[in-house]
Tab-separated table of C-alpha atoms and ligand atoms in Angstrom:
chain	number	residue	atom	x	y	z
A	1	MET	CA	-21.095	5.465	-3.407
A	2	GLU	CA	-20.366	7.368	-6.674
A	3	HIS	CA	-19.058	5.788	-9.869
A	4	ALA	CA	-15.233	6.470	-9.320
A	5	ASP	CA	-15.397	5.676	-5.627
A	6	LEU	CA	-13.184	2.622	-4.369
A	7	ILE	CA	-13.500	3.153	-0.792
A	8	VAL	CA	-15.668	5.504	1.380
A	9	CYS	CA	-15.298	5.635	5.182
A	10	ARG	CA	-18.092	7.593	7.104
A	11	ASP	CA	-17.521	8.384	10.806
A	12	LEU	CA	-15.164	5.532	11.053
A	13	SER	CA	-13.914	4.433	14.387
A	14	LEU	CA	-11.347	1.466	14.450
A	15	GLY	CA	-9.519	-0.130	17.237
A	16	TYR	CA	-9.185	-3.469	19.167
A	17	GLU	CA	-11.017	-5.072	21.953
A	18	GLY	CA	-13.612	-2.178	21.918
A	19	GLN	CA	-10.902	0.426	22.590
A	20	SER	CA	-10.723	2.989	19.588
A	21	VAL	CA	-7.317	3.779	18.120
A	22	LEU	CA	-8.806	5.933	15.426
A	23	THR	CA	-11.981	8.086	15.732
A	24	ARG	CA	-14.638	9.613	13.213
A	25	LEU	CA	-12.644	9.577	10.064
A	26	ASN	CA	-14.250	10.469	6.887
A	27	LEU	CA	-12.302	9.498	3.693
A	28	ARG	CA	-12.945	8.758	0.192
A	29	VAL	CA	-10.509	7.081	-2.200
A	30	ARG	CA	-11.257	7.287	-5.834
A	31	SER	CA	-10.006	5.599	-8.832
A	32	GLY	CA	-6.668	7.216	-9.613
A	33	ASP	CA	-6.046	8.664	-6.325
A	34	TYR	CA	-2.588	8.879	-4.848
A	35	LEU	CA	-3.204	9.140	-0.934
A	36	CYS	CA	-0.316	9.239	1.630
A	37	VAL	CA	-0.879	8.488	5.065
A	38	VAL	CA	1.599	10.057	7.810
A	39	GLY	CA	1.778	10.834	11.268
A	40	ASP	CA	3.042	9.855	14.604
A	41	ASN	CA	4.285	6.404	15.621
A	42	GLY	CA	1.543	4.310	16.983
A	43	SER	CA	-1.277	6.774	15.918
A	44	GLY	CA	-3.376	4.001	14.010
A	45	LYS	CA	-1.711	4.269	10.319
A	46	SER	CA	-1.517	0.449	10.026
A	47	THR	CA	-4.776	-0.021	11.752
A	48	LEU	CA	-6.291	2.077	8.943
A	49	LEU	CA	-4.826	-0.167	6.357
A	50	ARG	CA	-6.168	-3.127	8.116
A	51	GLY	CA	-9.535	-1.512	8.112
A	52	LEU	CA	-9.486	-0.421	4.379
A	53	LEU	CA	-8.547	-4.028	3.429
A	54	GLY	CA	-11.325	-5.474	5.518
A	55	LEU	CA	-9.313	-7.301	7.982
A	56	LEU	CA	-10.501	-5.129	10.991
A	57	PRO	CA	-14.592	-4.595	11.338
A	58	PRO	CA	-15.428	-1.001	12.317
A	59	LEU	CA	-16.178	-0.253	15.961
A	60	SER	CA	-18.566	2.430	14.658
A	61	GLY	CA	-19.282	4.082	11.372
A	62	SER	CA	-18.934	2.416	8.048
A	63	ILE	CA	-16.480	1.474	5.323
A	64	GLN	CA	-17.870	0.847	1.982
A	65	ARG	CA	-15.839	-0.793	-0.868
A	66	ALA	CA	-16.442	-0.891	-4.508
A	67	ALA	CA	-17.889	-4.063	-5.850
A	68	GLU	CA	-14.663	-4.852	-7.843
A	69	LEU	CA	-12.736	-4.611	-4.795
A	70	LYS	CA	-14.620	-7.123	-2.940
A	71	GLU	CA	-13.473	-9.667	-5.666
A	72	GLY	CA	-9.731	-9.321	-4.349
A	73	ALA	CA	-8.763	-6.738	-6.887
A	74	VAL	CA	-6.457	-4.911	-4.125
A	75	GLY	CA	-2.752	-5.324	-3.981
A	76	TYR	CA	-1.220	-5.089	-0.557
A	77	LEU	CA	2.430	-4.676	0.385
A	78	PRO	CA	2.616	-5.233	4.081
A	79	GLN	CA	5.508	-4.131	6.313
A	80	GLN	CA	8.394	-6.399	6.073
A	81	THR	CA	9.638	-8.647	8.907
A	82	ARG	CA	12.870	-10.208	9.123
A	83	ALA	CA	11.300	-13.737	8.619
A	84	GLN	CA	9.858	-12.637	5.273
A	85	ARG	CA	12.963	-11.473	4.019
A	86	ASP	CA	14.235	-15.080	4.483
A	87	PHE	CA	11.356	-16.563	2.595
A	88	PRO	CA	12.795	-19.695	0.533
A	89	ALA	CA	11.177	-19.528	-2.721
A	90	THR	CA	12.210	-18.209	-6.394
A	91	VAL	CA	11.360	-14.791	-7.371
A	92	GLU	CA	8.908	-16.212	-10.001
A	93	GLU	CA	7.080	-18.098	-7.322
A	94	VAL	CA	6.837	-15.218	-5.089
A	95	VAL	CA	5.308	-13.011	-7.819
A	96	LEU	CA	2.951	-16.166	-9.080
A	97	SER	CA	1.630	-16.351	-5.376
A	98	GLY	CA	0.239	-12.980	-5.960
A	99	CYS	CA	-2.383	-14.696	-8.151
A	100	LEU	CA	-3.426	-16.890	-5.364
A	101	SER	CA	-6.655	-15.375	-4.479
A	102	ARG	CA	-7.835	-15.419	-7.940
A	103	LYS	CA	-7.183	-19.105	-8.322
A	104	GLY	CA	-9.842	-20.536	-6.288
A	105	LEU	CA	-9.740	-24.077	-5.784
A	106	ARG	CA	-7.713	-24.861	-8.928
A	107	PHE	CA	-4.309	-26.414	-8.343
A	108	PHE	CA	-2.270	-25.007	-11.040
A	109	TYR	CA	-1.943	-21.387	-12.174
A	110	SER	CA	-3.447	-20.728	-15.637
A	111	ALA	CA	-1.510	-19.457	-18.550
A	112	ALA	CA	-2.990	-16.215	-18.085
A	113	GLN	CA	-1.862	-15.889	-14.462
A	114	ARG	CA	1.577	-16.842	-15.637
A	115	SER	CA	1.677	-14.160	-18.357
A	116	ARG	CA	0.487	-11.623	-15.721
A	117	ALA	CA	3.172	-12.356	-13.498
A	118	LEU	CA	5.540	-12.380	-16.248
A	119	MET	CA	4.210	-8.982	-17.463
A	120	ASN	CA	4.451	-7.500	-13.901
A	121	MET	CA	7.963	-8.896	-13.242
A	122	GLY	CA	8.927	-7.070	-16.580
A	123	LYS	CA	7.262	-3.863	-15.388
A	124	LEU	CA	9.177	-3.846	-12.085
A	125	GLY	CA	12.737	-4.782	-13.837
A	126	VAL	CA	12.933	-8.129	-11.857
A	127	LEU	CA	12.324	-10.512	-15.045
A	128	GLU	CA	15.923	-11.358	-15.290
A	129	LEU	CA	15.913	-12.354	-11.460
A	130	ARG	CA	13.082	-14.738	-11.801
A	131	GLY	CA	14.749	-17.916	-11.290
A	132	LYS	CA	16.896	-16.615	-8.374
A	133	SER	CA	16.193	-17.299	-4.894
A	134	TYR	CA	14.259	-14.467	-3.215
A	135	ARG	CA	16.084	-14.482	0.088
A	136	GLU	CA	19.480	-13.762	-2.036
A	137	LEU	CA	18.188	-10.458	-3.090
A	138	SER	CA	18.932	-6.892	-1.906
A	139	GLY	CA	16.365	-5.013	-0.026
A	140	GLY	CA	15.335	-3.007	-3.000
A	141	GLN	CA	15.111	-5.902	-5.354
A	142	GLN	CA	13.126	-7.597	-2.557
A	143	GLN	CA	10.664	-4.731	-2.475
A	144	ARG	CA	10.371	-4.596	-6.317
A	145	VAL	CA	9.447	-8.362	-6.260
A	146	LEU	CA	6.731	-7.815	-3.664
A	147	LEU	CA	5.307	-5.023	-5.572
A	148	ALA	CA	5.137	-7.286	-8.694
A	149	ARG	CA	3.382	-9.622	-6.408
A	150	ALA	CA	0.935	-7.132	-5.273
A	151	LEU	CA	0.307	-6.087	-8.882
A	152	CYS	CA	-0.827	-9.537	-9.851
A	153	ALA	CA	-3.607	-9.035	-7.207
A	154	ALA	CA	-4.257	-5.468	-8.071
A	155	GLU	CA	-6.753	-4.155	-10.613
A	156	ARG	CA	-7.459	-0.906	-9.383
A	157	LEU	CA	-5.891	-0.262	-5.807
A	158	LEU	CA	-2.523	-0.774	-4.099
A	159	ILE	CA	-2.012	-0.422	-0.321
A	160	LEU	CA	1.351	-0.093	0.857
A	161	ASP	CA	2.705	-0.069	4.373
A	162	GLU	CA	6.200	1.765	4.576
A	163	PRO	CA	7.486	0.172	1.754
A	164	VAL	CA	10.675	1.879	1.494
A	165	THR	CA	11.826	0.898	5.376
A	166	GLY	CA	15.490	-0.552	5.126
A	167	LEU	CA	16.038	0.589	1.539
A	168	ASP	CA	18.816	2.875	0.782
A	169	PRO	CA	18.014	6.391	-0.580
A	170	ALA	CA	18.462	5.342	-4.253
A	171	ALA	CA	16.344	2.043	-3.975
A	172	ALA	CA	13.725	4.242	-2.067
A	173	GLN	CA	13.474	6.922	-5.049
A	174	ASP	CA	13.289	4.113	-7.477
A	175	LEU	CA	10.252	2.558	-5.766
A	176	TYR	CA	8.648	5.960	-5.671
A	177	LYS	CA	9.285	6.522	-9.162
A	178	THR	CA	7.467	3.127	-10.025
A	179	LEU	CA	4.419	3.945	-7.859
A	180	ALA	CA	4.092	7.380	-9.231
A	181	TYR	CA	4.390	5.674	-12.701
A	182	LEU	CA	1.770	3.122	-12.162
A	183	ASN	CA	-0.322	5.823	-10.737
A	184	LYS	CA	-0.111	8.364	-13.365
A	185	LYS	CA	0.204	6.191	-16.636
A	186	GLU	CA	-1.922	3.145	-15.586
A	187	GLY	CA	-4.443	4.784	-13.044
A	188	MET	CA	-3.694	2.565	-10.191
A	189	ALA	CA	-4.970	4.254	-6.998
A	190	VAL	CA	-2.434	4.180	-4.382
A	191	VAL	CA	-2.921	4.354	-0.637
A	192	MET	CA	0.549	4.342	1.141
A	193	VAL	CA	1.785	4.763	4.831
A	194	THR	CA	5.075	6.516	4.795
A	195	HIS	CA	7.406	8.114	7.315
A	196	ASP	CA	9.089	9.918	4.364
A	197	LEU	CA	7.184	13.154	3.206
A	198	ARG	CA	8.953	13.494	0.077
A	199	PRO	CA	6.435	11.330	-1.826
A	200	ALA	CA	3.655	12.909	0.137
A	201	PHE	CA	4.662	16.212	-1.300
A	202	ARG	CA	5.777	15.383	-4.818
A	203	ASP	CA	3.550	12.557	-5.870
A	204	ALA	CA	0.502	12.449	-3.613
A	205	GLY	CA	-2.704	14.207	-4.490
A	206	MET	CA	-3.974	13.881	-0.888
A	207	VAL	CA	-2.177	13.699	2.579
A	208	LEU	CA	-4.123	12.199	5.732
A	209	HIS	CA	-1.880	13.027	8.956
A	210	ILE	CA	-3.160	10.718	11.775
A	211	GLY	CA	-1.633	12.109	15.047
A	212	HIS	CA	-2.358	11.806	18.753
A	213	GLY	CA	-3.920	15.275	18.414
A	214	GLY	CA	-6.225	14.393	15.539
A	215	ILE	CA	-6.622	14.198	12.055
A	216	PHE	CA	-5.744	16.212	9.189
A	217	LEU	CA	-6.825	15.458	5.536
A	218	GLY	CA	-6.073	17.631	2.664
A	219	SER	CA	-3.994	18.490	-0.449
A	220	PRO	CA	-0.149	18.312	-0.150
A	221	ALA	CA	-0.051	22.232	-0.073
A	222	GLU	CA	-3.011	22.546	2.377
A	223	TYR	CA	-1.048	20.116	4.660
A	224	LEU	CA	2.160	22.056	4.433
A	225	ALA	CA	0.298	25.384	5.322
A	226	SER	CA	-1.210	23.718	8.389
A	227	PRO	CA	0.300	23.716	11.788
A	228	CYS	CA	0.580	19.847	11.954
A	229	GLY	CA	2.082	19.559	8.630
A	230	ARG	CA	4.598	22.307	9.450
A	231	ARG	CA	5.528	20.743	12.701
A	232	PHE	CA	5.720	17.235	11.157
A	233	LYS	CA	8.020	18.382	8.539
A	234	GLU	CA	10.340	20.250	10.721
A	235	ALA	CA	10.357	17.145	12.952
A	236	ALA	CA	11.547	15.013	10.022
A	237	GLU	CA	14.215	17.382	8.725
B	301	ADP	P1	1.010	3.133	13.522
B	301	ADP	O1	0.851	2.179	12.370
B	301	ADP	O2	0.644	4.601	13.176
B	301	ADP	O3	2.330	2.990	14.057
B	301	ADP	P2	-0.547	1.065	14.575
B	301	ADP	O4	-1.876	1.236	13.876
B	301	ADP	O5	0.448	0.125	14.485
B	301	ADP	O6	-0.074	2.572	14.723
B	301	ADP	O7	-0.993	1.084	16.183
B	301	ADP	C1	-1.980	1.970	16.758
B	301	ADP	C2	-2.314	1.747	18.334
B	301	ADP	O8	-2.952	0.350	18.203
B	301	ADP	C3	-1.057	1.232	19.132
B	301	ADP	O9	-1.221	1.855	20.217
B	301	ADP	C4	-1.014	-0.115	19.039
B	301	ADP	O10	-0.345	-0.464	20.375
B	301	ADP	C5	-2.433	-0.639	18.927
B	301	ADP	N1	-2.526	-1.807	18.370
B	301	ADP	C6	-2.139	-2.138	17.063
B	301	ADP	N2	-2.340	-3.471	16.561
B	301	ADP	C7	-3.026	-3.989	17.888
B	301	ADP	C8	-3.480	-5.487	17.885
B	301	ADP	N3	-3.465	-6.468	17.234
B	301	ADP	N4	-4.382	-5.505	19.213
B	301	ADP	C9	-4.268	-4.430	20.234
B	301	ADP	N5	-3.825	-3.380	19.945
B	301	ADP	C10	-3.083	-3.091	18.662
């Protein structure tokens, strides 16, 4: 791996019970990259994220992670389920729980973790909601809280699975803006699965299309010029 590499996949195949879903992927995520993962339903986008997170071992090929990611410095925003939207805790508790992987066996959060949580709530504009119950928030506010939580874990890399599902267009734009800010101004690498092609063309440096017909990886302009990019864009419009 080179100095700036966070994750390197070589000839990677991923799947379940010996059946591959994704085959022979070569992918490099570097510090400060913004990668959008798009493609057909059921083509393996979430499966790839599971692989990148180390939750699913390769069927063949390899995934290498930078040493700092092995220490838990990845922020993950999973797809939301209805049950999670009903989570009975305050905003501050939800955000603080993002520090859990760094807490080790200690019982209490440290002062540094508490101030990190406060800082991230401030960054995401949810500080004034901190005493509120998470389940009473709007969908957009909940996603901001979960992003603040993910930032408590993330030093270098944020991994997001369809973060704007269920949000109204204004809340979705807001979330994309925040992600672009974190990426550009703070150098946070972003890997995001999305059905929405706007951030893929506007904010991302690279687009990975996973389709039933194969894999395409390139810049947004290259993707748009490719047959699979054009087809996918027309279908989305
Ligand atoms: P996408 O995120 O692109 O919609 P997924 O990665 O969720 O696609 O799924 C890709 C394929 O893997 C689908 O055919 C799905 O049924 C299968 N799959 C997903 N999760 C599992 C699992 N835990 N066990 C077995 N098969 C799975």
